[in-house]
Amino acid sequence: MAFRKPPDGGWGWVIVVVSFFTQFLCYGSPLAVGVLYLEWLDAFGEGKGKTAWVGSLANGIGLLASPVCSICVSSFGARPVAIFSGFMVAGGLMMSSFAPNIYFLYVSYGIVVGLGCGLLYTATVTITCQYFDKRRGLALGLISTGSSVGLFIYAALQRELIELYGLDGCLLIVGALSLNILACGSLMRPLESSSSPPPEKMFVDKVPDQYFVYHEKEKTVEENISILEKGYIDEKSVNNVPDCKQDSILNKNTLSSINVNEKDTYKKKVVEQTNFCKQLAKRKWQLYLTYWKETMVLFKNKVFSALFVAILLFDIGGFPPSLLMEDVARSANISEDDYYMPLISIIGIMTTVGKLILGILADFKWVNTLYLYVTTLLMTGVALFAIPFAKSYLTLAMLSGILGFLTGNWSIFPYVTTKTVGIEKLTHAYGILMFFAGLGNSLGPPIVGWFYDWTQEYNTAFYFSGFCVLLGGFLLLLAALPCWNACTNQSSKLPPNTYSYKVASNT
């Protein structure tokens, strides 16, 4: 499909609005799942680690399946995928209201809703990139805030719905709200070329002659024989030459010649198709080998290897607070009367602020985005170590705001990836990193929950989380030091890891 030049406006702003609301509607409940987590603990009586799998799967499965999501959007387009995924998210939420046990929620909420969110994220990003070029960074920044605003609003909304209609009624209403994704998806008009593609007849002359044999040979041998016999009989009746002996000889010769031609044509067809399959398999194998070679080259870059470890450890340790902070407050015996705002809502609104401020800082030429990202990791680790010492709503609210702001470093992660591997390898490297980010999202909350089940308190769990994030930050800092990069550039012939911030921001 041929696309026009991105208009950087016009209908593109409609795409930005509907993509914002799409991420708002699909990610609102999964990101604010901490409110539902408390209800599921009381409803099913399972351990915290086992129950935490529901929310971790919903947030991690979309990143783990990002290659599949990209293939679906590339094959079918953003609009069909968005509409189909809207049914998945709404259906998964409504099915979860009838869950008889925690294992049913693993499928309905964790896998179905999580995969639908992953498909919708890929669809919104893809269609936005098609409509914007010079303003692509601004457009992607605007739509990415939809999930954070959804976290802020859905945390309070789900709590109110649970008080009014119970857990089942809350999930049914939230699922019904998610059906608005269908309306948003229907407005994702693809940016196709204004001129229609030339008809097939214009390309007839360019098709090799050998392919016409198979298109012309649609009839069976018996049908061809009958046609030839009919033609010969008609010709004989016109010429009035009755010669039965000649008829039998000609029919016999015609049949034998047709059988020989048919066998030759069939043999040619088999040989052609066999060779085509061999060439296709060889080409696919070469593509797989090239992919793995490029992956190995990426991991030879020490900064990229440290970045992959850092993002994995950051999501293992940094994601659980957004899911478990409400239960931390309840474990600290903080009364609900002291709540001025849900802690998850504070995390959501500060994540939006963090994305915007950190994204603006990354555009300044004097700011090294890699060091800025490392700083956010180290500060996150320190904040996680401080959670066990918070015994009041005010201190937990302050820590929630700090963690939410630092979680906004997702907005500068593409900048960091571009600076590390270059613009040419960004897509390949970003897909690998997102896979490990999804793995960390899936493992983090259950690990913290298992620590609680083992020790009956959250102190050890958050010490572990803080250690993971600090370890990842220090490894990335050591790999990013100038002296280390100088040694790396001398020992290998990889492209230099210095790229202008303007290029990174446009990416």
Coordinates of N, CA and C in Angstrom, one line a residue, residues 97-299:
S97 N -16.2 -10.4 35.3 CA -17.2 -10.2 36.3 C -17.9 -11.6 36.7
F98 N -17.7 -12.6 35.9 CA -18.3 -13.9 36.2 C -17.3 -14.9 36.6
A99 N -16.1 -14.4 36.9 CA -15.0 -15.4 37.3 C -15.3 -16.2 38.5
P100 N -15.2 -17.5 38.4 CA -15.5 -18.3 39.6 C -14.3 -18.5 40.5
N101 N -13.1 -18.3 39.9 CA -11.8 -18.5 40.7 C -10.7 -17.6 40.0
I102 N -9.6 -17.6 40.7 CA -8.5 -16.8 40.2 C -7.9 -17.2 38.9
Y103 N -8.0 -18.5 38.6 CA -7.5 -19.0 37.4 C -8.2 -18.6 36.2
F104 N -9.5 -18.4 36.3 CA -10.4 -17.8 35.3 C -9.9 -16.4 34.9
L105 N -9.6 -15.6 36.0 CA -9.1 -14.3 35.8 C -7.8 -14.2 35.0
Y106 N -6.9 -15.2 35.2 CA -5.7 -15.3 34.5 C -5.9 -15.2 33.0
V107 N -7.0 -15.9 32.5 CA -7.3 -15.9 31.1 C -8.1 -14.7 30.7
S108 N -9.2 -14.4 31.4 CA -10.1 -13.4 31.0 C -9.5 -12.0 31.1
Y109 N -8.9 -11.7 32.3 CA -8.4 -10.3 32.5 C -6.9 -10.3 32.1
G110 N -6.1 -11.3 32.5 CA -4.7 -11.2 32.2 C -4.4 -11.4 30.8
I111 N -4.9 -12.4 30.1 CA -4.4 -12.7 28.7 C -5.3 -11.9 27.7
V112 N -6.6 -12.1 27.8 CA -7.5 -11.4 26.8 C -7.4 -9.9 26.9
V113 N -7.6 -9.3 28.1 CA -7.5 -7.9 28.2 C -6.1 -7.4 27.9
G114 N -5.1 -8.1 28.4 CA -3.7 -7.7 28.1 C -3.3 -7.8 26.7
L115 N -3.7 -8.8 26.0 CA -3.4 -8.9 24.5 C -4.1 -7.8 23.7
G116 N -5.4 -7.6 24.1 CA -6.1 -6.5 23.5 C -5.5 -5.1 23.6
C117 N -5.0 -4.9 24.9 CA -4.3 -3.6 25.1 C -3.0 -3.5 24.3
G118 N -2.3 -4.6 24.1 CA -1.1 -4.6 23.3 C -1.3 -4.3 21.9
L119 N -2.4 -4.9 21.3 CA -2.8 -4.7 19.9 C -3.2 -3.2 19.8
L120 N -4.0 -2.7 20.7 CA -4.4 -1.3 20.6 C -3.2 -0.3 20.7
Y121 N -2.3 -0.6 21.6 CA -1.1 0.3 21.7 C -0.3 0.3 20.4
T122 N -0.1 -0.8 19.8 CA 0.6 -0.9 18.5 C -0.2 -0.2 17.4
A123 N -1.5 -0.4 17.4 CA -2.3 0.3 16.3 C -2.3 1.8 16.5
T124 N -2.4 2.3 17.7 CA -2.4 3.8 17.9 C -1.1 4.4 17.5
V125 N 0.0 3.7 17.9 CA 1.3 4.3 17.6 C 1.6 4.2 16.1
T126 N 1.2 3.1 15.4 CA 1.4 3.0 14.0 C 0.7 4.0 13.2
I127 N -0.6 4.2 13.5 CA -1.4 5.1 12.7 C -1.0 6.6 13.0
T128 N -0.5 6.9 14.2 CA 0.0 8.2 14.5 C 1.3 8.5 13.7
C129 N 2.1 7.6 13.7 CA 3.4 7.7 12.9 C 3.2 7.9 11.5
Q130 N 2.1 7.3 10.9 CA 1.8 7.5 9.5 C 1.3 8.9 9.2
Y131 N 0.7 9.6 10.1 CA 0.1 10.9 9.9 C 1.0 12.0 10.3
F132 N 2.1 11.7 11.0 CA 3.0 12.8 11.5 C 4.5 12.4 11.2
D133 N 5.2 13.5 10.8 CA 6.7 13.3 10.6 C 7.4 14.4 11.4
K134 N 7.3 15.6 11.1 CA 8.0 16.7 11.8 C 7.4 16.8 13.3
R135 N 6.1 16.6 13.5 CA 5.5 16.7 14.8 C 5.3 15.4 15.4
R136 N 6.0 14.4 15.0 CA 5.7 13.0 15.5 C 6.0 12.9 17.0
G137 N 7.1 13.5 17.5 CA 7.3 13.5 18.9 C 6.2 14.0 19.7
L138 N 5.7 15.2 19.3 CA 4.6 15.8 20.0 C 3.4 14.9 20.0
A139 N 3.0 14.4 18.8 CA 1.8 13.5 18.7 C 1.9 12.3 19.6
L140 N 3.1 11.6 19.5 CA 3.3 10.4 20.3 C 3.2 10.8 21.8
G141 N 3.8 11.9 22.2 CA 3.7 12.3 23.6 C 2.3 12.6 24.1
L142 N 1.5 13.2 23.2 CA 0.1 13.4 23.6 C -0.7 12.1 23.8
I143 N -0.5 11.2 22.8 CA -1.3 10.0 23.0 C -0.8 9.1 24.1
S144 N 0.5 9.2 24.5 CA 1.0 8.4 25.5 C 0.5 8.8 26.9
T145 N 0.1 10.0 27.0 CA -0.5 10.5 28.3 C -1.9 9.9 28.5
G146 N -2.5 9.4 27.5 CA -3.9 8.8 27.6 C -3.9 7.7 28.7
S147 N -2.9 6.8 28.7 CA -2.8 5.7 29.7 C -2.6 6.3 31.1
S148 N -1.8 7.3 31.3 CA -1.6 7.9 32.6 C -2.8 8.6 33.1
V149 N -3.5 9.3 32.2 CA -4.8 9.9 32.7 C -5.8 8.9 33.0
G150 N -5.8 7.8 32.2 CA -6.7 6.7 32.5 C -6.4 6.1 33.9
L151 N -5.2 5.9 34.2 CA -4.8 5.4 35.6 C -5.3 6.3 36.6
F152 N -5.2 7.6 36.4 CA -5.6 8.6 37.4 C -7.2 8.6 37.6
I153 N -7.9 8.5 36.6 CA -9.4 8.5 36.7 C -9.9 7.2 37.1
Y154 N -9.4 6.1 36.5 CA -10.0 4.8 36.7 C -9.8 4.3 38.2
A155 N -8.7 4.8 38.8 CA -8.4 4.4 40.2 C -9.6 4.8 41.1
A156 N -10.0 6.1 40.9 CA -11.1 6.6 41.7 C -12.5 6.1 41.2
L157 N -12.6 5.9 39.9 CA -13.9 5.4 39.3 C -14.2 4.0 39.7
Q158 N -13.2 3.1 39.7 CA -13.4 1.7 40.0 C -13.7 1.6 41.5
R159 N -13.1 2.4 42.4 CA -13.4 2.4 43.8 C -14.9 2.8 44.0
E160 N -15.3 3.8 43.4 CA -16.7 4.3 43.6 C -17.7 3.2 43.0
L161 N -17.4 2.6 41.9 CA -18.3 1.6 41.3 C -18.4 0.4 42.2
I162 N -17.2 0.0 42.8 CA -17.3 -1.1 43.7 C -18.2 -0.9 44.9
E163 N -18.1 0.3 45.4 CA -18.9 0.7 46.6 C -20.4 0.7 46.2
L164 N -20.7 1.1 45.0 CA -22.1 1.2 44.6 C -22.7 -0.1 44.1
Y165 N -21.9 -0.8 43.2 CA -22.5 -1.9 42.5 C -21.7 -3.2 42.8
G166 N -20.7 -3.2 43.6 CA -19.9 -4.4 43.9 C -18.9 -4.6 42.8
L167 N -18.0 -5.7 43.0 CA -16.9 -6.0 42.1 C -17.5 -6.4 40.7
D168 N -18.5 -7.2 40.7 CA -19.0 -7.7 39.4 C -19.6 -6.6 38.6
G169 N -20.4 -5.7 39.3 CA -21.0 -4.6 38.6 C -20.0 -3.6 38.1
C170 N -18.9 -3.4 38.9 CA -17.8 -2.5 38.4 C -17.2 -3.0 37.1
L171 N -16.9 -4.3 37.1 CA -16.3 -4.9 35.8 C -17.2 -4.8 34.6
L172 N -18.5 -5.0 34.9 CA -19.4 -4.9 33.8 C -19.5 -3.5 33.2
I173 N -19.6 -2.5 34.1 CA -19.7 -1.1 33.7 C -18.4 -0.7 33.0
V174 N -17.2 -1.1 33.5 CA -16.0 -0.7 32.9 C -15.8 -1.4 31.5
G175 N -16.3 -2.6 31.4 CA -16.3 -3.3 30.1 C -17.2 -2.6 29.1
A176 N -18.4 -2.1 29.6 CA -19.2 -1.4 28.7 C -18.6 -0.1 28.2
L177 N -17.9 0.6 29.1 CA -17.2 1.8 28.7 C -16.2 1.6 27.7
S178 N -15.5 0.4 27.8 CA -14.5 0.0 26.8 C -15.0 -0.2 25.4
L179 N -16.3 -0.4 25.3 CA -16.9 -0.5 23.9 C -16.8 0.8 23.1
N180 N -16.5 1.9 23.8 CA -16.3 3.1 23.0 C -15.0 3.1 22.2
I181 N -14.2 2.1 22.5 CA -13.0 1.9 21.6 C -13.4 1.6 20.2
L182 N -14.5 1.0 20.0 CA -15.0 0.7 18.6 C -15.2 2.0 17.9
A183 N -15.8 3.0 18.5 CA -16.1 4.3 17.8 C -14.7 4.9 17.5
C184 N -13.8 4.9 18.5 CA -12.5 5.5 18.2 C -11.8 4.8 17.1
G185 N -11.8 3.5 17.1 CA -11.2 2.7 16.0 C -11.7 3.0 14.6
S186 N -13.0 3.2 14.6 CA -13.7 3.4 13.3 C -13.2 4.7 12.6
L187 N -12.7 5.7 13.5 CA -12.2 7.0 12.9 C -10.7 6.9 12.5
M188 N -10.1 5.7 12.7 CA -8.6 5.6 12.3 C -8.5 5.3 10.8
R189 N -8.8 6.4 10.1 CA -8.8 6.2 8.6 C -7.4 6.1 8.1
P190 N -7.1 5.0 7.3 CA -5.7 4.8 6.9 C -5.3 5.9 5.9
L191 N -4.0 6.3 6.0 CA -3.4 7.3 5.1 C -3.0 6.6 3.8
E192 N -3.9 6.4 2.9 CA -3.6 5.8 1.6 C -3.3 6.8 0.6
S193 N -2.7 6.3 -0.5 CA -2.4 7.2 -1.6 C -3.6 7.6 -2.3
S194 N -3.6 8.9 -2.7 CA -4.8 9.5 -3.3 C -5.1 8.9 -4.7
S195 N -4.0 8.5 -5.4 CA -4.2 7.9 -6.7 C -4.4 6.4 -6.6
S196 N -5.4 5.8 -7.2 CA -5.6 4.4 -7.1 C -4.5 3.6 -7.8
P197 N -4.2 2.4 -7.3 CA -3.2 1.6 -7.9 C -3.6 1.2 -9.3
P198 N -2.6 1.1 -10.3 CA -3.0 0.8 -11.7 C -3.6 -0.6 -11.8
P199 N -4.5 -0.8 -12.7 CA -5.1 -2.1 -12.9 C -4.1 -3.1 -13.3
E200 N -4.6 -4.4 -13.1 CA -3.7 -5.5 -13.4 C -3.4 -5.6 -14.9
K201 N -4.2 -5.1 -15.7 CA -4.0 -5.3 -17.2 C -2.7 -4.5 -17.6
M202 N -2.4 -3.5 -16.9 CA -1.2 -2.7 -17.2 C 0.1 -3.5 -17.0
F203 N 0.0 -4.5 -16.1 CA 1.2 -5.3 -15.8 C 1.2 -6.6 -16.5
V204 N 0.3 -6.9 -17.4 CA 0.3 -8.2 -18.1 C 1.5 -8.4 -18.9
D205 N 2.0 -7.3 -19.6 CA 3.2 -7.5 -20.4 C 4.4 -7.8 -19.6
K206 N 4.4 -7.5 -18.3 CA 5.6 -7.8 -17.5 C 5.6 -9.2 -16.9
V207 N 4.6 -10.0 -17.1 CA 4.5 -11.3 -16.5 C 5.2 -12.3 -17.4
P208 N 6.2 -13.1 -16.9 CA 6.9 -14.1 -17.7 C 5.9 -15.0 -18.5
D209 N 6.3 -15.5 -19.6 CA 5.5 -16.3 -20.4 C 5.2 -17.7 -19.8
Q210 N 6.1 -18.1 -18.9 CA 6.0 -19.5 -18.4 C 4.8 -19.6 -17.4
Y211 N 4.3 -18.4 -16.9 CA 3.2 -18.4 -15.9 C 1.9 -18.5 -16.7
F212 N 1.8 -18.2 -18.0 CA 0.5 -18.3 -18.7 C 0.1 -19.7 -18.9
V213 N 1.0 -20.7 -18.9 CA 0.7 -22.1 -19.1 C -0.3 -22.5 -18.0
Y214 N 0.0 -22.1 -16.7 CA -0.9 -22.5 -15.6 C -2.2 -21.8 -15.6
H215 N -2.2 -20.6 -16.1 CA -3.5 -19.8 -16.1 C -4.4 -20.3 -17.2
E216 N -3.8 -20.7 -18.3 CA -4.6 -21.1 -19.4 C -5.1 -22.5 -19.2
K217 N -4.4 -23.3 -18.5 CA -4.7 -24.8 -18.4 C -5.7 -25.0 -17.2
E218 N -6.9 -24.4 -17.4 CA -7.9 -24.5 -16.4 C -8.8 -25.7 -16.6
K219 N -8.9 -26.2 -17.8 CA -9.8 -27.3 -18.1 C -9.1 -28.7 -18.0
T220 N -9.8 -29.7 -17.8 CA -9.2 -31.1 -17.7 C -8.9 -31.6 -19.1
V221 N -8.2 -32.7 -19.2 CA -7.8 -33.3 -20.5 C -9.1 -33.7 -21.2
E222 N -10.1 -34.3 -20.6 CA -11.2 -34.8 -21.3 C -12.0 -33.6 -21.9
E223 N -12.1 -32.5 -21.2 CA -12.8 -31.3 -21.7 C -12.0 -30.8 -23.0
N224 N -10.7 -30.8 -22.9 CA -9.9 -30.3 -24.1 C -10.1 -31.2 -25.3
I225 N -10.2 -32.5 -25.0 CA -10.4 -33.5 -26.1 C -11.8 -33.3 -26.7
S226 N -12.8 -33.1 -25.9 CA -14.1 -32.9 -26.4 C -14.2 -31.6 -27.2
I227 N -13.5 -30.6 -26.8 CA -13.6 -29.3 -27.6 C -12.9 -29.5 -28.9
L228 N -11.8 -30.2 -28.9 CA -11.1 -30.5 -30.2 C -11.9 -31.3 -31.1
E229 N -12.5 -32.4 -30.6 CA -13.4 -33.3 -31.4 C -14.5 -32.5 -32.0
K230 N -15.1 -31.6 -31.2 CA -16.3 -30.8 -31.6 C -15.8 -29.9 -32.8
G231 N -14.7 -29.3 -32.6 CA -14.2 -28.4 -33.6 C -13.9 -29.2 -34.9
Y232 N -13.3 -30.4 -34.8 CA -13.0 -31.1 -36.0 C -14.3 -31.6 -36.7
I233 N -15.3 -32.0 -35.9 CA -16.6 -32.4 -36.5 C -17.2 -31.3 -37.3
D234 N -17.2 -30.1 -36.7 CA -17.8 -28.9 -37.3 C -17.1 -28.6 -38.6
E235 N -15.8 -28.7 -38.6 CA -15.0 -28.4 -39.8 C -15.3 -29.5 -40.9
K236 N -15.5 -30.7 -40.4 CA -15.7 -31.8 -41.4 C -17.1 -31.6 -42.0
S237 N -18.1 -31.2 -41.2 CA -19.4 -31.0 -41.8 C -19.5 -29.9 -42.7
V238 N -18.7 -28.9 -42.5 CA -18.7 -27.7 -43.5 C -18.0 -28.2 -44.8
N239 N -17.0 -28.9 -44.7 CA -16.3 -29.3 -46.0 C -16.9 -30.5 -46.7
N240 N -17.9 -31.2 -45.9 CA -18.6 -32.3 -46.5 C -17.6 -33.4 -47.0
V241 N -16.7 -33.8 -46.2 CA -15.7 -34.8 -46.6 C -15.9 -36.0 -45.6
P242 N -16.7 -36.9 -46.0 CA -17.0 -38.1 -45.1 C -15.8 -39.1 -45.2
D243 N -15.0 -39.2 -44.2 CA -13.9 -40.1 -44.2 C -13.7 -40.7 -42.8
C244 N -14.4 -41.8 -42.5 CA -14.4 -42.4 -41.1 C -13.0 -42.8 -40.7
K245 N -12.3 -43.4 -41.7 CA -10.9 -43.9 -41.3 C -10.0 -42.7 -41.0
Q246 N -10.2 -41.7 -41.7 CA -9.3 -40.5 -41.4 C -9.7 -39.9 -40.0
D247 N -11.1 -40.0 -39.7 CA -11.5 -39.5 -38.4 C -10.9 -40.2 -37.3
S248 N -10.9 -41.5 -37.4 CA -10.3 -42.3 -36.3 C -8.8 -42.1 -36.1
I249 N -8.1 -42.0 -37.2 CA -6.7 -41.7 -37.1 C -6.4 -40.4 -36.5
L250 N -7.1 -39.3 -36.9 CA -6.9 -38.0 -36.4 C -7.3 -37.9 -34.9
N251 N -8.4 -38.6 -34.5 CA -8.7 -38.5 -33.1 C -7.7 -39.2 -32.3
K252 N -7.2 -40.3 -32.7 CA -6.2 -41.1 -32.0 C -4.9 -40.2 -31.9
N253 N -4.5 -39.6 -33.0 CA -3.3 -38.8 -32.9 C -3.5 -37.6 -32.0
T254 N -4.7 -37.0 -32.0 CA -5.0 -35.8 -31.2 C -4.9 -36.2 -29.7
L255 N -5.5 -37.4 -29.4 CA -5.5 -37.8 -28.0 C -4.1 -38.1 -27.5
S256 N -3.3 -38.7 -28.2 CA -1.9 -39.0 -27.8 C -1.1 -37.8 -27.7
S257 N -1.3 -36.8 -28.6 CA -0.5 -35.6 -28.5 C -0.9 -34.7 -27.3
I258 N -2.2 -34.7 -27.0 CA -2.7 -34.0 -25.8 C -2.2 -34.6 -24.5
N259 N -2.2 -35.9 -24.5 CA -1.7 -36.6 -23.3 C -0.2 -36.3 -23.1
V260 N 0.6 -36.3 -24.1 CA 2.0 -36.0 -24.0 C 2.2 -34.5 -23.6
N261 N 1.4 -33.6 -24.2 CA 1.6 -32.2 -23.8 C 1.1 -32.0 -22.3
E262 N 0.1 -32.7 -22.0 CA -0.4 -32.5 -20.6 C 0.6 -33.0 -19.6
K263 N 1.3 -34.1 -19.9 CA 2.3 -34.7 -19.0 C 3.5 -33.7 -18.9
D264 N 3.9 -33.2 -20.0 CA 5.0 -32.2 -20.1 C 4.7 -31.0 -19.3
T265 N 3.5 -30.5 -19.5 CA 3.1 -29.3 -18.7 C 3.0 -29.5 -17.2
Y266 N 2.5 -30.7 -16.8 CA 2.4 -31.0 -15.4 C 3.8 -31.2 -14.8
K267 N 4.7 -31.8 -15.5 CA 6.1 -31.9 -15.0 C 6.7 -30.6 -14.9
K268 N 6.5 -29.7 -15.9 CA 7.1 -28.3 -15.7 C 6.5 -27.6 -14.5
K269 N 5.2 -27.8 -14.3 CA 4.5 -27.1 -13.2 C 5.1 -27.6 -11.9
V270 N 5.3 -28.9 -11.7 CA 5.9 -29.5 -10.5 C 7.3 -29.0 -10.3
V271 N 8.1 -29.0 -11.3 CA 9.4 -28.5 -11.2 C 9.5 -27.0 -10.8
E272 N 8.6 -26.2 -11.4 CA 8.6 -24.8 -11.1 C 8.2 -24.5 -9.7
Q273 N 7.1 -25.3 -9.2 CA 6.7 -25.1 -7.9 C 7.7 -25.6 -6.8
T274 N 8.4 -26.7 -7.1 CA 9.4 -27.2 -6.2 C 10.5 -26.2 -6.1
N275 N 11.0 -25.7 -7.2 CA 12.0 -24.7 -7.2 C 11.6 -23.4 -6.4
F276 N 10.4 -23.0 -6.6 CA 9.9 -21.8 -5.9 C 9.9 -22.1 -4.4
C277 N 9.4 -23.2 -4.0 CA 9.4 -23.5 -2.5 C 10.8 -23.6 -2.0
K278 N 11.7 -24.2 -2.7 CA 13.1 -24.2 -2.3 C 13.7 -22.8 -2.1
Q279 N 13.4 -22.0 -3.1 CA 13.9 -20.6 -3.0 C 13.3 -19.8 -1.9
L280 N 12.0 -20.0 -1.7 CA 11.3 -19.3 -0.6 C 11.8 -19.8 0.8
A281 N 12.0 -21.1 0.9 CA 12.5 -21.6 2.2 C 14.0 -21.1 2.4
K282 N 14.8 -21.0 1.4 CA 16.1 -20.5 1.5 C 16.1 -19.1 1.9
R283 N 15.2 -18.3 1.3 CA 15.2 -16.9 1.6 C 14.7 -16.6 3.0
K284 N 13.7 -17.4 3.4 CA 13.2 -17.2 4.8 C 14.3 -17.6 5.8
W285 N 15.1 -18.7 5.5 CA 16.2 -19.1 6.4 C 17.2 -18.0 6.4
Q286 N 17.5 -17.4 5.3 CA 18.5 -16.3 5.3 C 18.0 -15.1 6.1
L287 N 16.7 -14.8 6.1 CA 16.2 -13.7 6.9 C 16.3 -14.0 8.3
Y288 N 16.0 -15.3 8.8 CA 16.2 -15.6 10.2 C 17.6 -15.5 10.6
L289 N 18.6 -16.0 9.8 CA 20.0 -15.9 10.1 C 20.4 -14.5 10.2
T290 N 19.9 -13.6 9.3 CA 20.3 -12.2 9.4 C 19.8 -11.6 10.6
Y291 N 18.5 -11.9 11.0 CA 17.9 -11.4 12.2 C 18.8 -11.7 13.4
W292 N 19.2 -13.0 13.6 CA 19.9 -13.4 14.7 C 21.3 -12.8 14.7
K293 N 21.9 -12.7 13.5 CA 23.2 -12.0 13.5 C 23.1 -10.6 13.9
E294 N 22.1 -9.9 13.5 CA 21.9 -8.5 13.9 C 21.7 -8.4 15.4
T295 N 21.0 -9.4 16.0 CA 20.7 -9.4 17.4 C 22.0 -9.6 18.1
M296 N 22.9 -10.5 17.7 CA 24.2 -10.8 18.3 C 25.1 -9.5 18.2
V297 N 25.0 -8.8 17.1 CA 25.8 -7.6 17.0 C 25.3 -6.5 18.0
L298 N 24.0 -6.5 18.2 CA 23.5 -5.5 19.2 C 24.0 -5.8 20.6
F299 N 24.0 -7.1 21.0 CA 24.5 -7.5 22.3 C 26.0 -7.4 22.5

